[in-house]
Coordinates of C-alpha atoms in Angstrom, one line a residue:
M260 CA 117.3 155.4 72.0
K261 CA 115.2 158.3 73.4
L262 CA 114.3 159.3 69.8
R263 CA 112.9 155.8 69.2
L264 CA 110.9 155.9 72.4
I265 CA 109.4 159.3 71.5
I266 CA 108.6 158.2 68.0
L267 CA 106.9 155.0 68.9
T268 CA 105.0 156.8 71.7
L269 CA 103.7 159.4 69.2
F270 CA 102.8 156.6 66.7
I271 CA 100.9 154.8 69.4
S272 CA 99.1 157.8 70.8
N273 CA 98.2 159.3 67.4
S274 CA 95.6 156.6 66.7
L275 CA 95.2 154.3 69.7
F276 CA 92.4 156.2 71.3
A277 CA 90.3 156.3 68.1
Q278 CA 90.9 152.6 67.3
R279 CA 90.6 151.2 70.8
A280 CA 93.0 148.3 70.2
K281 CA 94.8 147.1 73.3
E282 CA 98.4 148.0 73.0
K283 CA 101.1 145.8 74.4
Q284 CA 104.7 147.0 74.4
V285 CA 107.7 144.7 74.0
Y286 CA 111.4 145.4 73.6
F287 CA 113.2 144.4 70.5
K288 CA 116.9 143.8 71.1
E289 CA 119.0 144.9 68.1
W290 CA 122.4 146.3 67.4
H291 CA 122.9 150.0 67.9
F292 CA 124.8 151.5 65.0
P293 CA 127.1 154.4 66.1
T294 CA 127.2 157.7 64.2
V295 CA 131.0 157.5 63.8
V296 CA 133.0 154.9 61.9
V297 CA 136.0 153.6 63.8
P298 CA 138.3 151.4 61.7
A299 CA 137.8 147.7 62.4
S300 CA 141.5 147.3 63.1
I301 CA 141.1 149.4 66.2
N302 CA 139.7 147.1 68.9
E303 CA 141.3 148.1 72.2
Y304 CA 141.1 151.3 74.2
K305 CA 142.9 153.1 77.0
I306 CA 142.0 156.2 79.0
V307 CA 144.5 159.1 79.4
Y308 CA 143.8 161.9 81.9
A309 CA 145.5 165.1 80.8
P310 CA 147.0 167.6 83.4
I311 CA 144.4 169.8 85.2
S312 CA 144.6 173.6 85.2
L313 CA 143.5 174.9 88.6
S314 CA 142.3 178.4 89.5
K315 CA 142.1 180.2 92.9
I316 CA 138.7 181.0 94.3
K317 CA 137.1 183.6 92.1
F318 CA 134.6 186.1 93.3
E319 CA 132.0 187.5 91.0
S320 CA 129.2 189.9 91.6
V321 CA 126.4 191.7 89.9
R322 CA 128.1 194.9 91.1
K323 CA 131.8 195.6 90.6
M324 CA 133.7 194.5 93.7
D325 CA 137.4 194.3 94.5
E326 CA 138.9 190.8 94.1
I327 CA 139.3 189.2 97.6
N328 CA 143.0 188.3 98.2
L329 CA 142.7 184.6 99.3
E330 CA 145.4 182.0 99.1
P331 CA 144.9 179.6 96.1
V332 CA 143.0 176.5 97.1
D333 CA 145.3 173.5 97.0
L334 CA 143.4 170.8 94.9
D335 CA 144.8 167.3 94.6
E336 CA 144.7 167.0 90.8
N337 CA 145.6 163.3 91.0
R338 CA 142.1 162.6 92.3
L339 CA 140.6 163.9 89.1
K340 CA 143.1 161.8 87.0
D341 CA 142.0 158.6 88.8
G342 CA 140.8 156.1 86.3
S343 CA 137.9 155.2 88.6
I344 CA 136.1 158.4 87.4
F345 CA 135.5 156.7 84.1
S346 CA 135.0 153.2 85.5
S347 CA 131.5 153.1 84.3
L348 CA 132.6 153.3 80.6
V349 CA 132.0 150.0 78.9
L350 CA 132.7 149.6 75.1
N351 CA 131.3 146.4 73.5
Q352 CA 133.5 146.4 70.5
F353 CA 136.7 147.4 72.3
S354 CA 138.7 145.8 75.0
Y355 CA 140.1 147.9 77.8
R356 CA 143.9 147.8 78.0
R357 CA 145.5 150.3 80.4
H358 CA 148.9 149.1 79.1
S359 CA 149.1 147.8 75.5
N360 CA 151.9 147.0 73.2
Y361 CA 149.5 147.0 70.2
W362 CA 149.4 150.7 69.4
D363 CA 148.0 150.1 65.9
T364 CA 144.8 148.6 67.4
L365 CA 144.4 151.2 70.2
L366 CA 141.8 153.9 70.6
I367 CA 143.1 156.5 73.0
I368 CA 140.4 158.2 75.0
K369 CA 141.6 161.5 76.5
V370 CA 139.9 163.2 79.4
K371 CA 141.0 166.8 79.9
Y372 CA 139.8 169.1 82.6
K373 CA 139.9 172.9 82.0
D374 CA 139.5 175.6 84.6
V375 CA 138.5 173.5 87.6
K376 CA 137.7 176.0 90.2
F377 CA 135.4 177.4 92.9
K378 CA 133.3 180.5 92.2
V379 CA 131.6 182.9 94.6
E380 CA 128.8 185.0 93.4
I381 CA 127.1 187.8 95.5
K382 CA 123.7 189.0 94.3
D383 CA 121.1 191.5 95.3
N384 CA 118.4 189.2 96.7
R385 CA 115.6 191.7 97.1
Q386 CA 112.2 190.6 96.0
K387 CA 109.6 192.9 94.4
G388 CA 108.3 195.3 96.9
D389 CA 111.1 194.8 99.5
S390 CA 112.2 198.1 101.1
I391 CA 115.3 196.6 102.9
A392 CA 118.4 195.6 101.0
S393 CA 119.1 191.8 100.9
Y394 CA 122.1 189.9 99.6
K395 CA 122.8 186.3 98.8
S396 CA 126.2 184.7 98.4
T397 CA 126.7 181.4 96.6
L398 CA 129.8 179.1 96.4
S399 CA 129.7 177.0 93.2
A400 CA 132.1 174.6 91.5
Y401 CA 132.9 175.0 87.9
C402 CA 134.7 172.9 85.3
E403 CA 135.0 172.2 81.6
V404 CA 135.6 168.6 80.6
Q405 CA 136.8 167.7 77.1
I406 CA 136.6 164.1 75.9
T407 CA 138.4 163.0 72.7
A408 CA 138.8 159.5 71.1
A409 CA 141.6 159.2 68.6
N410 CA 144.1 156.8 67.2
K411 CA 147.9 157.0 67.7
A412 CA 148.2 159.2 64.6
G413 CA 146.0 161.8 66.3
I414 CA 142.9 161.3 64.0
N415 CA 139.9 162.2 66.1
F416 CA 136.8 160.0 65.8
Y417 CA 135.0 161.8 68.6
E418 CA 135.3 165.1 70.4
E419 CA 133.1 166.7 73.0
S420 CA 133.7 169.6 75.4
K421 CA 131.1 170.6 78.0
K422 CA 131.0 173.1 80.8
H423 CA 129.4 172.4 84.1
E424 CA 128.6 174.5 87.2
F425 CA 126.9 173.3 90.3
P426 CA 126.1 175.0 93.7
I427 CA 127.9 173.8 96.8
T428 CA 126.6 176.2 99.5
E429 CA 124.8 179.5 99.9
L430 CA 124.1 182.1 102.5
K431 CA 120.9 184.3 102.6
T432 CA 120.6 185.0 106.3
Y433 CA 122.8 185.8 109.3
K434 CA 121.5 185.2 112.8
K435 CA 118.1 184.5 111.2
Q436 CA 118.1 188.0 109.7
K437 CA 118.6 189.1 106.1
I438 CA 122.1 190.1 105.0
T439 CA 121.7 193.8 104.2
S440 CA 125.3 194.5 103.2
S441 CA 127.3 193.1 100.3
D442 CA 130.5 193.5 102.4
L443 CA 128.9 191.4 105.1
A444 CA 127.8 188.8 102.6
K445 CA 131.4 188.7 101.3
E446 CA 132.8 188.4 104.8
L447 CA 130.4 185.6 105.9
I448 CA 131.0 183.4 102.8
I449 CA 134.8 183.7 103.3
K450 CA 134.5 182.5 106.8
R451 CA 132.3 179.6 105.8
I452 CA 134.7 178.6 103.0
E453 CA 137.7 178.7 105.4
K454 CA 135.9 176.6 108.0
N455 CA 134.6 173.9 105.6
I456 CA 137.2 174.0 102.8
E457 CA 138.0 170.2 103.0
K458 CA 134.4 169.3 102.7
Y459 CA 133.8 171.7 99.8
K460 CA 136.9 170.3 98.0
N461 CA 135.3 166.8 98.3
D462 CA 132.1 168.2 96.9
L463 CA 133.9 169.6 94.0
Y464 CA 135.7 166.3 93.2
E465 CA 132.5 164.3 93.5
G466 CA 130.6 166.7 91.3
V467 CA 133.2 166.8 88.6
A468 CA 133.6 163.0 88.7
N469 CA 129.9 162.4 88.3
F470 CA 129.7 164.9 85.4
T471 CA 132.6 163.1 83.7
K472 CA 130.8 159.8 84.1
S473 CA 127.7 161.3 82.4
L474 CA 129.8 162.1 79.3
G475 CA 130.6 158.4 78.8
K476 CA 127.1 157.7 77.5
P477 CA 127.2 160.0 74.4
L478 CA 130.7 158.7 73.7
V479 CA 129.5 155.1 73.7
E480 CA 126.5 156.0 71.5
S481 CA 128.8 157.8 69.0
I482 CA 131.5 155.2 68.5
D483 CA 130.4 151.7 69.7
F484 CA 128.1 148.9 68.7
Y485 CA 126.0 147.5 71.5
V486 CA 122.7 145.7 72.0
A487 CA 119.9 148.3 72.3
R488 CA 116.3 147.8 73.4
T489 CA 113.8 149.4 71.1
P490 CA 110.2 149.6 72.3
I491 CA 107.8 147.9 69.8
P492 CA 104.0 148.1 70.0
F493 CA 101.7 145.2 69.2
Y494 CA 97.9 145.2 69.4
L495 CA 95.4 142.7 70.7
L496 CA 91.7 143.0 69.8
K497 CA 88.7 142.7 72.2
D498 CA 86.0 140.3 71.1
K499 CA 82.7 142.0 70.3
K500 CA 79.3 140.8 69.1
G501 CA 79.8 139.4 65.6
Y502 CA 83.6 139.3 66.0
D503 CA 85.9 136.5 67.2
F504 CA 89.6 137.5 67.5
T505 CA 90.8 134.4 69.4
E506 CA 93.0 133.2 66.6
I507 CA 94.4 136.7 65.8
N508 CA 95.3 137.3 69.4
K509 CA 96.8 133.9 69.8
V510 CA 99.2 134.4 66.9
T511 CA 100.1 137.9 68.0
S512 CA 100.8 136.7 71.6
E513 CA 103.1 134.0 70.3
M514 CA 105.0 136.6 68.4
M515 CA 105.3 138.8 71.5
D516 CA 106.5 135.9 73.6
L517 CA 109.7 135.5 71.5
F518 CA 110.9 139.0 72.5
S519 CA 111.7 137.8 76.0
L520 CA 114.4 135.4 74.7
P521 CA 118.0 136.4 75.3
F522 CA 119.8 138.3 72.5
S523 CA 121.6 135.8 70.2
D524 CA 121.9 135.0 66.5
T525 CA 119.9 131.8 67.1
N526 CA 117.0 133.6 68.8
K527 CA 117.0 136.3 66.2
L528 CA 116.5 133.6 63.5
K529 CA 113.6 132.3 65.5
L530 CA 112.1 135.8 65.8
D531 CA 112.6 136.4 62.1
E532 CA 110.9 133.2 61.0
K533 CA 107.9 133.9 63.4
A534 CA 107.7 137.5 62.1
K535 CA 107.4 136.3 58.5
T536 CA 104.7 133.7 59.4
C537 CA 102.7 136.3 61.4
I538 CA 102.9 138.9 58.6
N539 CA 101.5 136.4 56.1
F540 CA 98.8 135.5 58.6
W541 CA 97.8 139.1 59.4
L542 CA 97.8 140.0 55.7
E543 CA 95.4 137.1 55.0
K544 CA 93.1 138.2 57.8
T545 CA 92.9 141.8 56.3
K546 CA 90.9 140.2 53.5
D547 CA 88.1 139.5 55.9
Y548 CA 87.5 143.2 56.7
T549 CA 86.7 146.4 54.8
E550 CA 87.6 150.0 55.3
S551 CA 84.0 151.1 54.7
D552 CA 82.8 149.5 57.9
K553 CA 83.6 151.5 61.0
K554 CA 84.2 148.4 63.2
D555 CA 86.2 146.6 60.5
K556 CA 88.3 149.6 60.1
K557 CA 89.5 149.3 63.7
V558 CA 90.5 145.7 63.1
L559 CA 92.4 146.6 59.9
W560 CA 94.3 149.3 61.8
A561 CA 95.5 146.9 64.5
L562 CA 96.5 144.3 61.9
Y563 CA 98.5 146.8 59.8
A564 CA 100.1 148.2 63.0
N565 CA 101.3 144.7 63.9
I566 CA 102.6 144.3 60.4
I567 CA 104.6 147.5 60.8
S568 CA 106.3 146.3 64.0
A569 CA 107.1 142.8 62.5
N570 CA 108.6 144.4 59.4
Y571 CA 110.7 146.7 61.6
V572 CA 112.0 143.6 63.4
L573 CA 112.9 142.0 60.0
G574 CA 114.7 145.2 58.8
N575 CA 112.3 145.5 55.9
D576 CA 112.4 149.3 55.9
E577 CA 110.4 149.8 52.7
K578 CA 107.6 147.6 53.9
T579 CA 107.6 149.3 57.3
I580 CA 107.1 152.7 55.6
E581 CA 104.5 151.3 53.2
Y582 CA 102.3 149.9 56.0
N583 CA 102.9 153.0 58.2
S584 CA 101.3 154.9 55.3
K585 CA 98.3 152.5 55.3
V586 CA 97.8 153.1 59.0
N587 CA 98.0 156.8 58.5
E588 CA 95.4 156.6 55.7
L589 CA 93.0 154.8 58.1
D590 CA 93.2 157.8 60.4
K591 CA 94.0 160.9 58.2
R592 CA 93.3 163.2 61.1
K593 CA 96.4 162.1 62.9
S594 CA 98.7 160.9 60.2
S595 CA 102.4 161.1 60.9
T596 CA 105.7 160.5 59.1
I597 CA 107.9 160.5 62.2
F598 CA 108.0 156.7 62.2
N599 CA 109.3 156.8 58.6
E600 CA 112.1 159.1 59.8
M601 CA 113.1 156.7 62.4
V602 CA 113.4 153.9 59.9
Q603 CA 115.3 156.1 57.5
K604 CA 117.8 157.0 60.3
R605 CA 118.5 153.4 61.0
A606 CA 119.0 152.7 57.3
D607 CA 121.4 155.6 56.9
L608 CA 123.5 154.4 59.9
R609 CA 123.6 150.9 58.5
Q610 CA 124.8 152.2 55.2
L611 CA 127.4 154.3 56.9
H612 CA 129.0 151.1 58.4
A613 CA 128.8 149.1 55.2
D614 CA 131.4 148.7 52.4
E615 CA 130.8 148.8 48.7
N616 CA 129.6 145.2 48.9
G617 CA 127.1 145.9 51.6
Q618 CA 129.2 144.1 54.3
F619 CA 129.8 145.7 57.6
K620 CA 133.2 147.3 58.0
R621 CA 133.3 146.2 61.7
D622 CA 131.7 142.8 61.6
F623 CA 130.3 142.0 65.1
A624 CA 128.9 138.7 64.0
A625 CA 132.1 137.0 62.7
V626 CA 135.3 138.9 62.4
S627 CA 137.3 137.5 59.5
F628 CA 141.0 136.8 59.0
S629 CA 140.4 135.4 55.5
K630 CA 137.9 137.1 53.3
K631 CA 137.3 134.0 51.2
N632 CA 136.6 131.9 54.3
K633 CA 134.3 134.6 55.7
E634 CA 132.3 134.7 52.4
Q635 CA 131.9 130.9 52.6
L636 CA 130.7 131.1 56.1
K637 CA 128.1 133.8 55.4
E638 CA 126.9 132.0 52.3
H639 CA 126.1 128.8 54.2
G640 CA 124.9 130.5 57.4
E641 CA 126.9 128.1 59.5
Y642 CA 128.7 130.8 61.4
L643 CA 125.4 131.8 63.2
K644 CA 125.1 128.4 64.7
Y645 CA 128.6 128.2 66.0
K646 CA 128.6 131.8 67.2
A647 CA 125.7 130.9 69.5
L648 CA 127.6 128.0 70.8
G649 CA 130.5 130.2 72.0
Y650 CA 132.9 129.9 69.0
L651 CA 134.4 133.1 67.7
Y652 CA 136.4 133.5 64.5
G653 CA 140.1 133.7 65.2
R654 CA 143.6 132.4 64.8
I655 CA 145.8 129.9 66.7
E656 CA 149.6 129.6 66.4
T657 CA 151.5 126.4 67.3
N658 CA 155.0 126.3 68.8
E659 CA 156.3 125.5 65.3
G660 CA 154.9 128.9 64.1
I661 CA 152.1 127.3 62.0
K662 CA 148.9 129.5 62.1
H663 CA 145.4 128.1 61.7
E664 CA 142.2 130.1 61.1
G665 CA 138.6 129.3 61.8
Y666 CA 136.2 129.2 64.7
L667 CA 137.9 128.9 68.1
K668 CA 136.7 128.0 71.5
V669 CA 138.7 127.6 74.7
N670 CA 137.4 124.3 76.2
T671 CA 136.2 124.8 79.7
E672 CA 132.8 123.3 79.3
I673 CA 130.9 121.5 76.6
K674 CA 127.8 123.1 75.0
S675 CA 127.7 121.5 71.7
D676 CA 126.3 118.1 70.6
I677 CA 128.8 118.2 67.7
I678 CA 131.8 117.4 69.9
K679 CA 131.4 114.5 72.4
D680 CA 135.1 113.8 73.2
P681 CA 135.5 114.2 77.0
S682 CA 139.0 115.7 76.5
F683 CA 137.2 118.8 75.4
L684 CA 136.2 119.4 79.0
D685 CA 139.6 119.6 80.6
G686 CA 140.3 123.4 80.0
K687 CA 143.8 122.7 78.7
S688 CA 142.8 122.8 75.0
A689 CA 141.0 124.7 72.3
T690 CA 138.8 123.5 69.5
L691 CA 139.2 124.8 65.9
L692 CA 136.1 124.5 63.7
T693 CA 136.5 125.0 59.9
I694 CA 133.7 124.9 57.3
D695 CA 134.4 124.1 53.7
S696 CA 132.6 125.6 50.6
M697 CA 130.0 122.9 50.9
G698 CA 129.2 123.7 54.5
A699 CA 130.8 120.6 55.9
V700 CA 132.3 121.0 59.4
S701 CA 135.7 119.6 60.4
T702 CA 137.3 120.0 63.9
Q703 CA 140.8 119.9 65.3
L704 CA 141.9 119.8 68.9
F705 CA 144.9 121.9 70.0
K706 CA 146.5 121.3 73.4
A707 CA 147.7 124.5 75.2
K708 CA 151.2 123.0 75.8
N709 CA 151.7 122.8 72.0
C710 CA 150.6 126.4 71.2
K711 CA 151.9 129.9 71.6
Y712 CA 148.6 131.8 71.7
L713 CA 145.2 132.1 70.2
I714 CA 143.3 135.2 69.3
R715 CA 139.5 135.4 69.0
S716 CA 137.3 138.2 67.6
G717 CA 138.0 141.9 67.1
F718 CA 140.8 141.0 64.7
D719 CA 141.1 142.4 61.1
G720 CA 144.1 140.6 59.7
G721 CA 147.8 140.7 60.4
D722 CA 149.4 140.2 63.8
T723 CA 148.5 143.7 65.1
G724 CA 146.4 142.9 68.1
S725 CA 143.2 141.4 69.4
L726 CA 140.1 141.8 71.5
H727 CA 140.7 138.4 73.3
K728 CA 144.3 137.2 73.4
Y729 CA 145.0 133.9 75.1
V730 CA 148.5 132.8 75.9
A731 CA 149.4 129.2 76.3
L732 CA 150.8 129.6 79.8
K733 CA 152.2 127.2 82.3
F734 CA 151.2 128.2 85.8
S735 CA 151.1 126.8 89.3
Y736 CA 148.0 125.9 91.1
D737 CA 146.9 123.6 93.9
G738 CA 146.6 120.1 92.6
K739 CA 146.2 116.6 93.9
T740 CA 146.8 115.5 97.5
K741 CA 150.3 114.2 98.0
P742 CA 150.2 110.5 99.1
G743 CA 150.7 110.0 102.8
E744 CA 150.8 113.7 103.7
G745 CA 147.2 114.7 103.3
K746 CA 147.9 118.1 101.8
Q747 CA 147.8 119.6 98.4
I748 CA 150.9 120.2 96.3
Q749 CA 151.7 122.7 93.6
L750 CA 151.3 121.5 90.1
R751 CA 152.3 123.3 86.9
Q752 CA 150.2 122.7 83.8
Y753 CA 149.5 124.6 80.7
R754 CA 146.3 126.6 80.2
F755 CA 145.0 129.1 77.7
A756 CA 145.0 132.2 80.0
Q757 CA 143.6 135.5 78.8
L758 CA 146.2 138.3 78.7
Y759 CA 145.3 141.6 80.4
V760 CA 148.6 143.3 81.3
E761 CA 151.7 142.7 79.2
S762 CA 154.9 144.4 80.1
K763 CA 158.6 143.6 80.8
Y764 CA 158.0 144.2 84.5
I765 CA 154.9 141.9 85.1
K766 CA 152.2 140.1 83.3
L767 CA 148.6 139.5 84.4
Y768 CA 146.4 136.8 83.1
Q769 CA 143.0 135.2 83.9
Y770 CA 141.9 131.7 83.5
E771 CA 138.3 131.1 84.4
N772 CA 138.3 132.3 88.1
A773 CA 142.1 132.0 88.5
I774 CA 144.1 135.3 88.4
V775 CA 147.7 134.5 87.3
L776 CA 150.8 136.7 87.8
Q777 CA 154.0 136.2 86.0
K778 CA 157.5 137.6 86.9
P779 CA 159.6 138.7 83.9
E780 CA 162.4 136.1 84.8
N781 CA 160.0 133.1 84.9
D782 CA 158.6 131.0 82.1
Y783 CA 155.5 130.2 84.2
G784 CA 152.8 132.1 86.1
E785 CA 151.4 131.7 89.6
S786 CA 147.8 131.5 90.5
T787 CA 146.6 133.7 93.3
S788 CA 144.0 131.0 94.2
S789 CA 146.8 128.8 95.5
L790 CA 147.1 128.0 99.2
K791 CA 150.3 130.1 99.6
F792 CA 148.5 133.2 98.4
Q793 CA 145.5 132.5 100.6
Y794 CA 147.6 132.1 103.7
A795 CA 150.3 134.8 103.0
F796 CA 148.8 137.1 100.4
K797 CA 150.9 140.2 101.2
K798 CA 154.1 138.2 101.4
E799 CA 153.6 136.5 98.1
L800 CA 152.5 139.7 96.4
A801 CA 155.6 141.5 97.6
K802 CA 157.8 139.0 95.8
F803 CA 156.7 140.4 92.5
V804 CA 158.0 144.0 93.3
P805 CA 161.2 143.9 95.4
D806 CA 162.4 147.2 93.8
C807 CA 159.2 149.2 93.9
P808 CA 158.9 150.9 97.3
E809 CA 155.6 152.7 96.4
V810 CA 153.8 149.5 95.6
L811 CA 155.4 147.7 98.5
E812 CA 154.0 150.4 100.8
K813 CA 150.5 149.9 99.3
I814 CA 150.8 146.1 100.0
K815 CA 151.8 146.8 103.6
N816 CA 148.8 149.1 104.0
N817 CA 146.4 146.4 102.7
E818 CA 145.5 148.4 99.6
Y819 CA 145.3 145.3 97.3
E820 CA 142.8 142.4 97.5
N821 CA 142.8 139.0 96.0
E822 CA 140.3 139.8 93.3
F823 CA 140.7 140.7 89.6
M824 CA 140.2 144.5 89.5
S825 CA 142.4 145.0 92.5
L826 CA 145.2 142.9 91.1
Y827 CA 144.8 144.5 87.8
G828 CA 145.5 147.8 89.6
F829 CA 148.5 146.2 91.3
A830 CA 150.0 145.2 88.0
S831 CA 149.2 148.6 86.5
D832 CA 150.8 150.4 89.5
I833 CA 154.0 148.4 88.9
V834 CA 154.1 149.4 85.2
D835 CA 153.4 153.1 86.1
Y836 CA 156.2 153.1 88.6
F837 CA 158.9 151.9 86.3
E838 CA 157.7 153.7 83.2
D839 CA 157.3 157.1 84.9

């Protein structure tokens, strides 16, 4: 992303001053293509924190000094293994699963800390011309963090190891006077460390955690697809005597306005169509100006520059390079090929992720179960429309074991004019859309009570896993008011609930805003939005872990809240307790 910004800035600055066209920058939303290919079958990830090696306080000096015999500092290594350190890591093409039964689909991200320690350095601090000796002692924290991303077979897709050192405290004076003895500098820093060791340990944890978080960005850039914002320049022309640019500027502004639309397949189609129209318009306008005229030359430069940006949006790399050359020819003094290099880099990354037929190995637009069906969808372009309406390609299995493939959507609200049946609004069903070879659409409604599960997106054939797995689950929630009593009663109805934690000890689901917990012995789940959870949250939570004292203690100490991430931690703690 930085490269693109630098390149476009250079491109703009190279000729903008000479041409005096008014530059307007917009942001083009496009897929970021990673530098590493991760197989499409891998669509979930978990984070594993390896054991931490700890060192005692180490003293270093410019001069040779005896090692100070201090007791090793007792660091709580569990704090550095806490998953919250990497909580900022978000992968678009992978779903986070702390506990997963689908090992074939799992990307295992390992965080390993090496040599986490304090370091003391004592230096001669005399400045040039000083006649009196002066010493400075510094306490620093040091670590080396290694990040790897691999599959269960140990094949690494990413590996990065970086060292980090940061100062915590320093001493240069004592009683407002310079420290003139290295022995005194040593003695003073020891006293400060002993007095403030708990604070300095916290500083170390915080510094290492922040450094670890910073390593998440290059990991995401290397292995994941995500929507990036690329700065794109367009140019408006100022009317001058003998020139009227009203029409040119109107068309250019209309093009620029479309960049503010949200990122979607439908809006990309609108942008592409507008770009094609604008390119034809600008090319036609270039016939009205000549390179031999100094003023005309400035207009031509702006028109060609706009054509470059529009072709970049369309992905027409050859045309982008061609018109970049035309712009450079108009200003030979500042010609540049850096923009061409950016286009080439994007083309190389796209090729890296394409198969022999030019199709993406990890298809973020419509993941296929059936190659034939996928080709039909792409041929007729219908998948773009339904993707924008919230349908994702997937599979649904009925209680009889019959599997159906096509576009699926869990029906919680209606966004399509295609389906007008009010039963689609109840949230207890899913719609399956199929498209035949002629592009004709057919729909089928599946009630949750008649299904086992549905899987949408991130799926590459076979029953090995998914990005979004919904289980047809019967769970309790507060329903209608009981006649004559004026209070709500518990109802149990089937819903398609998304599965997050699946184990033999507990299961965690989410349906819209409802968080659902299921005991292993029950064939139904319980919504934590129900009245009994609201009035006796700790009591109800404890029923799920009668034989887990550590988790029961956390419940007693109010360490869990009735919100998704906290209850996700609750379910994970139960699994950790029994599996450890």
